[in-house]
PDB file of C-alpha atoms and ligand atoms in Angstrom:
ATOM      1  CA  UNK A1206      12.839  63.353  43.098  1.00  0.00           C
ATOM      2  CA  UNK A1207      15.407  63.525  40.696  1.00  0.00           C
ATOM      3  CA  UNK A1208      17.580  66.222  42.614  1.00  0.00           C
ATOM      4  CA  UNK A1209      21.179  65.655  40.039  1.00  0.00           C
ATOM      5  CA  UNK A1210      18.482  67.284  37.524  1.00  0.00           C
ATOM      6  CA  UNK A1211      18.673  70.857  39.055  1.00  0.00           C
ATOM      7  CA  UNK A1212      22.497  70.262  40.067  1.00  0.00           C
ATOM      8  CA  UNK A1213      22.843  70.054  35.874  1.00  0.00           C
ATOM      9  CA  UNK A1214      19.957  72.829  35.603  1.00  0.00           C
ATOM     10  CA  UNK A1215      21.588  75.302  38.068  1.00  0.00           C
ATOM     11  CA  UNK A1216      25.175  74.635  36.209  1.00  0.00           C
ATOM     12  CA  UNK A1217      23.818  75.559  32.875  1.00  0.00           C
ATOM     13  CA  UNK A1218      21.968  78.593  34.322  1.00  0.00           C
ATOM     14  CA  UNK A1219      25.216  80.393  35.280  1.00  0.00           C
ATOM     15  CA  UNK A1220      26.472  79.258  31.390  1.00  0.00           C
ATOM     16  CA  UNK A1221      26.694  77.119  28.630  1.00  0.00           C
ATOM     17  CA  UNK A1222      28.558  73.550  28.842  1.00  0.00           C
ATOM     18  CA  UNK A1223      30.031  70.447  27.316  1.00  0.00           C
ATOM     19  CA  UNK A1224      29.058  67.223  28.653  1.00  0.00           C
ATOM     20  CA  UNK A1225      32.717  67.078  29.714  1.00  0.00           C
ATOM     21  CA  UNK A1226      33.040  70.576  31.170  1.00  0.00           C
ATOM     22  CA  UNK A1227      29.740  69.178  33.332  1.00  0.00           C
ATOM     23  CA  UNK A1228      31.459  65.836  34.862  1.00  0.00           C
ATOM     24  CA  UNK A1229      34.036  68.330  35.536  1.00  0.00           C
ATOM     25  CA  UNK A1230      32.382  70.127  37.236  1.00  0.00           C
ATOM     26  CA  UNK A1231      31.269  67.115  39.198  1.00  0.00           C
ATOM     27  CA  UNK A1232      34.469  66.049  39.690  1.00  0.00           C
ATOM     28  CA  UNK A1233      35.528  69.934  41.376  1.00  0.00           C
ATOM     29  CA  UNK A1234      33.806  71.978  44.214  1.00  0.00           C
ATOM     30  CA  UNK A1235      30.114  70.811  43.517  1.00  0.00           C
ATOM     31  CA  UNK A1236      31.397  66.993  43.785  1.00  0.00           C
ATOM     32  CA  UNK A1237      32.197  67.779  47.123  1.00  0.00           C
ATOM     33  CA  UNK A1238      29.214  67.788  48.529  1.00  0.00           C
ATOM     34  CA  UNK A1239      26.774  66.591  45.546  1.00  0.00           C
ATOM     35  CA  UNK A1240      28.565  63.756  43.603  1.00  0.00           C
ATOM     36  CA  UNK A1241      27.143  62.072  40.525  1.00  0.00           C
ATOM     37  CA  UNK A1242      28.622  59.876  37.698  1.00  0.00           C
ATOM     38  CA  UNK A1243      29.275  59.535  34.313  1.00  0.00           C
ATOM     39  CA  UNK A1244      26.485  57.215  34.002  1.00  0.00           C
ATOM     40  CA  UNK A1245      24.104  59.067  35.794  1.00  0.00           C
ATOM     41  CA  UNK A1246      24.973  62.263  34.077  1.00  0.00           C
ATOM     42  CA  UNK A1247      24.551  61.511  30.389  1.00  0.00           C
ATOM     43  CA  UNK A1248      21.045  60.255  30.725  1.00  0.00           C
ATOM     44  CA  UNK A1249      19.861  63.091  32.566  1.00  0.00           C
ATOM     45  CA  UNK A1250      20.950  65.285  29.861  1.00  0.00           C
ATOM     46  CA  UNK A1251      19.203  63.171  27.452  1.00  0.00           C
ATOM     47  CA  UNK A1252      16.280  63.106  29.896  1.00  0.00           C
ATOM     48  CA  UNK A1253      16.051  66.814  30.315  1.00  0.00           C
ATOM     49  CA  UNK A1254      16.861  67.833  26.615  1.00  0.00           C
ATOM     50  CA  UNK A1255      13.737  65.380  25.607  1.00  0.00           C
ATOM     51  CA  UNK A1256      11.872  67.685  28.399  1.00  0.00           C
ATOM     52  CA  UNK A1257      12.973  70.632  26.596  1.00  0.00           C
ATOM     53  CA  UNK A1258      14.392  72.072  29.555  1.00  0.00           C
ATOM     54  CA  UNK A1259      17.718  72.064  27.998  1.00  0.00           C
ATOM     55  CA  UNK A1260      19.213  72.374  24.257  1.00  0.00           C
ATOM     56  CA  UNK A1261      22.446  71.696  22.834  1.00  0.00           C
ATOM     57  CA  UNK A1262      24.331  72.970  20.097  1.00  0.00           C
ATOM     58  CA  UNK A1263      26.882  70.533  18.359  1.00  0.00           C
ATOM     59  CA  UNK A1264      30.066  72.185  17.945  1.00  0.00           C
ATOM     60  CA  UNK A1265      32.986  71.003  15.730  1.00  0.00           C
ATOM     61  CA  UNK A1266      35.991  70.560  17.263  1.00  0.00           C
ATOM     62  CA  UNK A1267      38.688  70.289  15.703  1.00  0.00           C
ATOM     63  CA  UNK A1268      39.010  68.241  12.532  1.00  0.00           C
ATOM     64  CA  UNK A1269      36.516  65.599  13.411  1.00  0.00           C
ATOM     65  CA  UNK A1270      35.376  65.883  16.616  1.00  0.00           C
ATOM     66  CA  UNK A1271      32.115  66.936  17.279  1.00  0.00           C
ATOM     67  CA  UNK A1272      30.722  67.667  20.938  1.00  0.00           C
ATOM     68  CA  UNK A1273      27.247  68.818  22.406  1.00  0.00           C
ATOM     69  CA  UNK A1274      27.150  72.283  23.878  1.00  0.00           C
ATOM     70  CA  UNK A1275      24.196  72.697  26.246  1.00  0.00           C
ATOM     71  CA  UNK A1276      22.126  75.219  27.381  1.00  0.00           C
ATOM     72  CA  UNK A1277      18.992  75.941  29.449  1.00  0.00           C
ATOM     73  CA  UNK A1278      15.966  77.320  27.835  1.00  0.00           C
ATOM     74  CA  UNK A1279      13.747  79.426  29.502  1.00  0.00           C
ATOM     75  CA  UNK A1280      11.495  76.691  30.277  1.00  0.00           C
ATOM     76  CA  UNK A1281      14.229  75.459  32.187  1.00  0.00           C
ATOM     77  CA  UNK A1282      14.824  78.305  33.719  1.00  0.00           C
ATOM     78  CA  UNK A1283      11.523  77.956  34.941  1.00  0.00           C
ATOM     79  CA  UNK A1284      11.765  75.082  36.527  1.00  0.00           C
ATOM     80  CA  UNK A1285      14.724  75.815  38.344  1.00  0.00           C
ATOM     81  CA  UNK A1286      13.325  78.692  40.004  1.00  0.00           C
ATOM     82  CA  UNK A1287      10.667  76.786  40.854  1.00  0.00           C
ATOM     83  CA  UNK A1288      12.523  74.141  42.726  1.00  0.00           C
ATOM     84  CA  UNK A1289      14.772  76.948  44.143  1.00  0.00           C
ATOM     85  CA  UNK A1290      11.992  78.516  45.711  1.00  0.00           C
ATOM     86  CA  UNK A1291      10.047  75.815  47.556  1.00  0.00           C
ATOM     87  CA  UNK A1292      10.130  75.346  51.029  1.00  0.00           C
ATOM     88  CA  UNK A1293      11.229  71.966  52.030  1.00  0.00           C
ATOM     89  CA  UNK A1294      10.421  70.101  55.549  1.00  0.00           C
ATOM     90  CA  UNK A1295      13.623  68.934  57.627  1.00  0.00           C
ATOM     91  CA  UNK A1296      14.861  66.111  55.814  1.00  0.00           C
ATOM     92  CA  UNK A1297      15.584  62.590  57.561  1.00  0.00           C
ATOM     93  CA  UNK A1298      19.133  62.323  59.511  1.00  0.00           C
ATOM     94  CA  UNK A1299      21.689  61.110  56.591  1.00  0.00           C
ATOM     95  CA  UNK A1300      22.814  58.414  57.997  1.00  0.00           C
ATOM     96  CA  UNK A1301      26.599  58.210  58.965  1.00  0.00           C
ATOM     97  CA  UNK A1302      27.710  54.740  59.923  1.00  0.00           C
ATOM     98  CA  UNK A1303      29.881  55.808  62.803  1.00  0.00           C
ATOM     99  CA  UNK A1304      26.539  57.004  64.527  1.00  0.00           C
ATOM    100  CA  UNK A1305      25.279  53.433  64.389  1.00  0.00           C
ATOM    101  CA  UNK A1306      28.552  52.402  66.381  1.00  0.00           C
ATOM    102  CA  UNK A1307      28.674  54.999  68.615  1.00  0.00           C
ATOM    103  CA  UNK A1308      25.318  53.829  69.637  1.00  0.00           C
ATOM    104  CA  UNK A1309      26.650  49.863  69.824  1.00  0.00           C
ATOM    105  CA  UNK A1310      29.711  51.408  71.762  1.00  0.00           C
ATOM    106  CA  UNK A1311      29.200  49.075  74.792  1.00  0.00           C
ATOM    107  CA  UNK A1312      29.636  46.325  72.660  1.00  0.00           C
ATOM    108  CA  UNK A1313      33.645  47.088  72.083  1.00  0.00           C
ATOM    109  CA  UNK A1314      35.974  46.680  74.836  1.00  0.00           C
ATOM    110  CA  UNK A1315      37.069  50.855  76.056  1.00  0.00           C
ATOM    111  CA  UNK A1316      40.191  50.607  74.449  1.00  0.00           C
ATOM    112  CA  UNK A1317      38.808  49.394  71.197  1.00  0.00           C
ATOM    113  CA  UNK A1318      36.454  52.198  71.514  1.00  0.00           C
ATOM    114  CA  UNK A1319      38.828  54.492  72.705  1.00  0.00           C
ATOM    115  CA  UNK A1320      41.151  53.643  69.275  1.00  0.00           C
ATOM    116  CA  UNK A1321      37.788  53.752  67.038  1.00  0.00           C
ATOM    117  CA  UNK A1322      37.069  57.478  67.942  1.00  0.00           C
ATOM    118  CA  UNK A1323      40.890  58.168  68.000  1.00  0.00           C
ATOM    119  CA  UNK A1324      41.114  57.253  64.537  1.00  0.00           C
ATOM    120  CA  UNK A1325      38.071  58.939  63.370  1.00  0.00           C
ATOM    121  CA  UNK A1326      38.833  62.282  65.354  1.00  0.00           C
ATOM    122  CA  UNK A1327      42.762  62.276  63.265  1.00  0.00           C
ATOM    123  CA  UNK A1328      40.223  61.982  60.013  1.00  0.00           C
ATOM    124  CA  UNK A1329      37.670  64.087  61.012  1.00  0.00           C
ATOM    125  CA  UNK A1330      40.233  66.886  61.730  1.00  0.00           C
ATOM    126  CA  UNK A1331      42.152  66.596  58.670  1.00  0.00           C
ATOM    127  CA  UNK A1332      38.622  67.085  56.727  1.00  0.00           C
ATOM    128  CA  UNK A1333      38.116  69.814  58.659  1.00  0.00           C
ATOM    129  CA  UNK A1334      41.722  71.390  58.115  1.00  0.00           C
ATOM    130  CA  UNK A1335      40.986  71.029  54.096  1.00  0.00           C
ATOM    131  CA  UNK A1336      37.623  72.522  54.189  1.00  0.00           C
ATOM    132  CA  UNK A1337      39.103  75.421  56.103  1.00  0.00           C
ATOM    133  CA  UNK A1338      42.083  75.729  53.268  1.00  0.00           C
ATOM    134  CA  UNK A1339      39.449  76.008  50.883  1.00  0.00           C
ATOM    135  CA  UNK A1340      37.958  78.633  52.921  1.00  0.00           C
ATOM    136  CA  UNK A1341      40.928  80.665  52.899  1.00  0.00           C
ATOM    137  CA  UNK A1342      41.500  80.104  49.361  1.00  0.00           C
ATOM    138  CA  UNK A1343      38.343  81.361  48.407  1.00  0.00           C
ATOM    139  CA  UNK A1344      38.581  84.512  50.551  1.00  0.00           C
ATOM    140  CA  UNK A1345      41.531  85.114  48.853  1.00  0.00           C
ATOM    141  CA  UNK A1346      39.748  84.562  45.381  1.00  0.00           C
ATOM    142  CA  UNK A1347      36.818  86.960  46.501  1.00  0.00           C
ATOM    143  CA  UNK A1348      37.966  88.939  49.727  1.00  0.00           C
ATOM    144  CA  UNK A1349      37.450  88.560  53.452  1.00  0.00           C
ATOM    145  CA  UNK A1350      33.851  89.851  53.151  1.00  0.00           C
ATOM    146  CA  UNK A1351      30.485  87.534  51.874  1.00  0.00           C
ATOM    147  CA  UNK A1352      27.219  89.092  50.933  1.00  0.00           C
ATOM    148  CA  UNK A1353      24.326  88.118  48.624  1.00  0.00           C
ATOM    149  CA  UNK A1354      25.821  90.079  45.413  1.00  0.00           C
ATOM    150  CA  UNK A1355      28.939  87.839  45.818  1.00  0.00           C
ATOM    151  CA  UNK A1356      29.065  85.565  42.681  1.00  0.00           C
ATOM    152  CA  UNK A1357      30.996  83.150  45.321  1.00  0.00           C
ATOM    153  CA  UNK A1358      28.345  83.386  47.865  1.00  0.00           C
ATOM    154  CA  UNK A1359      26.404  80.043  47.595  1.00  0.00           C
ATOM    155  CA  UNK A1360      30.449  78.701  47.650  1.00  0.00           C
ATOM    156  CA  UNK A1361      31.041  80.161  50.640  1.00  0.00           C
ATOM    157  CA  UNK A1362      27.858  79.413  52.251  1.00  0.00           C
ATOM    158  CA  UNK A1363      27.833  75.400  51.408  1.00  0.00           C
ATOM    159  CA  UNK A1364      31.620  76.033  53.176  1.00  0.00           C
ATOM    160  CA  UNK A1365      30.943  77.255  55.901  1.00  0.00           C
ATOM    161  CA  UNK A1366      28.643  74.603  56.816  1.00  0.00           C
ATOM    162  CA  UNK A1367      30.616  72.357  56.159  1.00  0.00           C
ATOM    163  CA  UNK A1368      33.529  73.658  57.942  1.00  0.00           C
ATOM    164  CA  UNK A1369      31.216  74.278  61.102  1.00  0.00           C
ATOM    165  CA  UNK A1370      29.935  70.577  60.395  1.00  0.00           C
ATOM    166  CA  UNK A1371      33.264  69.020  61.021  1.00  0.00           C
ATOM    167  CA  UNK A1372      34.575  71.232  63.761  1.00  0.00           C
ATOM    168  CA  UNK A1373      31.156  69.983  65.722  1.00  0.00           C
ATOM    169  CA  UNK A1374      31.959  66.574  64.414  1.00  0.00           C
ATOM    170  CA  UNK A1375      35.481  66.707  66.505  1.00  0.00           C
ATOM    171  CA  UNK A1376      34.411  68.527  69.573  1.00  0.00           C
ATOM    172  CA  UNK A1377      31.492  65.374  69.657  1.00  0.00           C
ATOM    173  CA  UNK A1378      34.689  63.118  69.284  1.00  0.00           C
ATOM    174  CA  UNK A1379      36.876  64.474  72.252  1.00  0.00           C
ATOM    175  CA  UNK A1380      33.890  65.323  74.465  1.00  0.00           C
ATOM    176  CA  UNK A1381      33.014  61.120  74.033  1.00  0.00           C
ATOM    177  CA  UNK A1382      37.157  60.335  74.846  1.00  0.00           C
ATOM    178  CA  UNK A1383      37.143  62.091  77.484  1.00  0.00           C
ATOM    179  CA  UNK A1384      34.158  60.736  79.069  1.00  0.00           C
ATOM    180  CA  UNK A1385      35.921  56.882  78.052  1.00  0.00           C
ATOM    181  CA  UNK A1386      38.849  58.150  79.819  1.00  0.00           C
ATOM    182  CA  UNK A1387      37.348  58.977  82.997  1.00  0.00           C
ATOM    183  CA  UNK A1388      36.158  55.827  82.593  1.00  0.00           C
TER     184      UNK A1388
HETATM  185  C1  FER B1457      34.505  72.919  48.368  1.00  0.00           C
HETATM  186  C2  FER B1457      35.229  71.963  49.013  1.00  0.00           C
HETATM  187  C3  FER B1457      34.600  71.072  49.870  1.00  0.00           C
HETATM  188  C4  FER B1457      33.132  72.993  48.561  1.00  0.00           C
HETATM  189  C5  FER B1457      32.501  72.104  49.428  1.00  0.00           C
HETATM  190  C6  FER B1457      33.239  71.140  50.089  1.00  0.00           C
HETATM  191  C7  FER B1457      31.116  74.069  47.943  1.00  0.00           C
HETATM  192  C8  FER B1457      32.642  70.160  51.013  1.00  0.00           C
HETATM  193  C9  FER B1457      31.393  70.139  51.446  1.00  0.00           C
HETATM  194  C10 FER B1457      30.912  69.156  52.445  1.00  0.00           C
HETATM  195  O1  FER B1457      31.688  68.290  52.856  1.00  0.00           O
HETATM  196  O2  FER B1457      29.758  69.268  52.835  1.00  0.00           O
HETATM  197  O3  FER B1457      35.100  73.814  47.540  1.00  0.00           O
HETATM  198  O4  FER B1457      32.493  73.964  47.877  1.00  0.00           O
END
């Protein structure tokens, strides 16, 4: 399934873009946690303006330069709330290379281990003190309180997730020292 398509539809449903306003985009909050590229970018907007989900608008800018301006059209709409609205089974685990170690641990002498999970604990709670920044930053953008009216509310649910995510992802990591230190 070609999921970037409703990441571009769901970004034109809350307004009109650019191409470059869209790899911005890409590049800010939604990159986080749903990267694409140039290259993968441009020929889905070809893709879905041939599909007529989409429309653009060439605006001049400037003396010569010209740029696209799209839109969705209400077929697009369409289709968005379609997607938006299906239930979906549990996906497959993504997988997370440190897993696959963790479960070769016995291969690594302790201390190895011991520095492998040291080292990805410092990360993992650095990731976690950004996400928890951006938190804060956004209740100050919005307020301390969260509720389906909120424009920011899909923000601050995909947030907290992730937040909760990494904070689980550490306690994993000290639980498994401390076992290696007991030895
Ligand atoms: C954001 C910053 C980071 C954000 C999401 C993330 C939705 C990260 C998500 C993840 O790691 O799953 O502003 O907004």
């Amino acid at each position: 399934m070609r999921v970037l398509k409703y990441a571009i539809l769901g970004l034109l449903d809350k307004g009109s873009l650019s191409g470059y306003d869209m790899t911005s985009h890409f590049k800010a909050e939604l990159g986080q946690f749903w990267s694409a590229k140039h290259s993968q970018i441009y020929p889905e907007l070809k893709k879905l303006t041939d599909e007529g989900f989409i429309e653009f608008e060439t605006v001049i800018q400037g003396s010569k330069l010209e740029k696209k301006v799209y839109s969705i059209t209400a077929a697009g709409k369409r289709e968005l709330h379609e997607w938006l609205t299906a239930y979906q089974p549990v996906p497959n685990t993504v997988k997370d290379e440190f897993m696959l170690k963790a479960y070769f641990i016995s291969a690594m002498e302790p201390g190895e281990a011991e520095g492998l999970f040291a080292d990805q604990l410092a990360k993992r709670k650095q990731k976690a003190a950004f996400l928890k920044e951006r938190l804060e930053e956004l209740k100050q953008e919005a307020g301390p309180e969260f509720s389906f009216q909120s424009p920011h509310f899909g923000h601050y649910l995909v947030l907290t997730r992730a937040l909760e995510r990494e904070n689980g992802y550490c306690n994993w990591l000290k639980k498994a020292l401390e076992l290696m230190k007991r030895g």
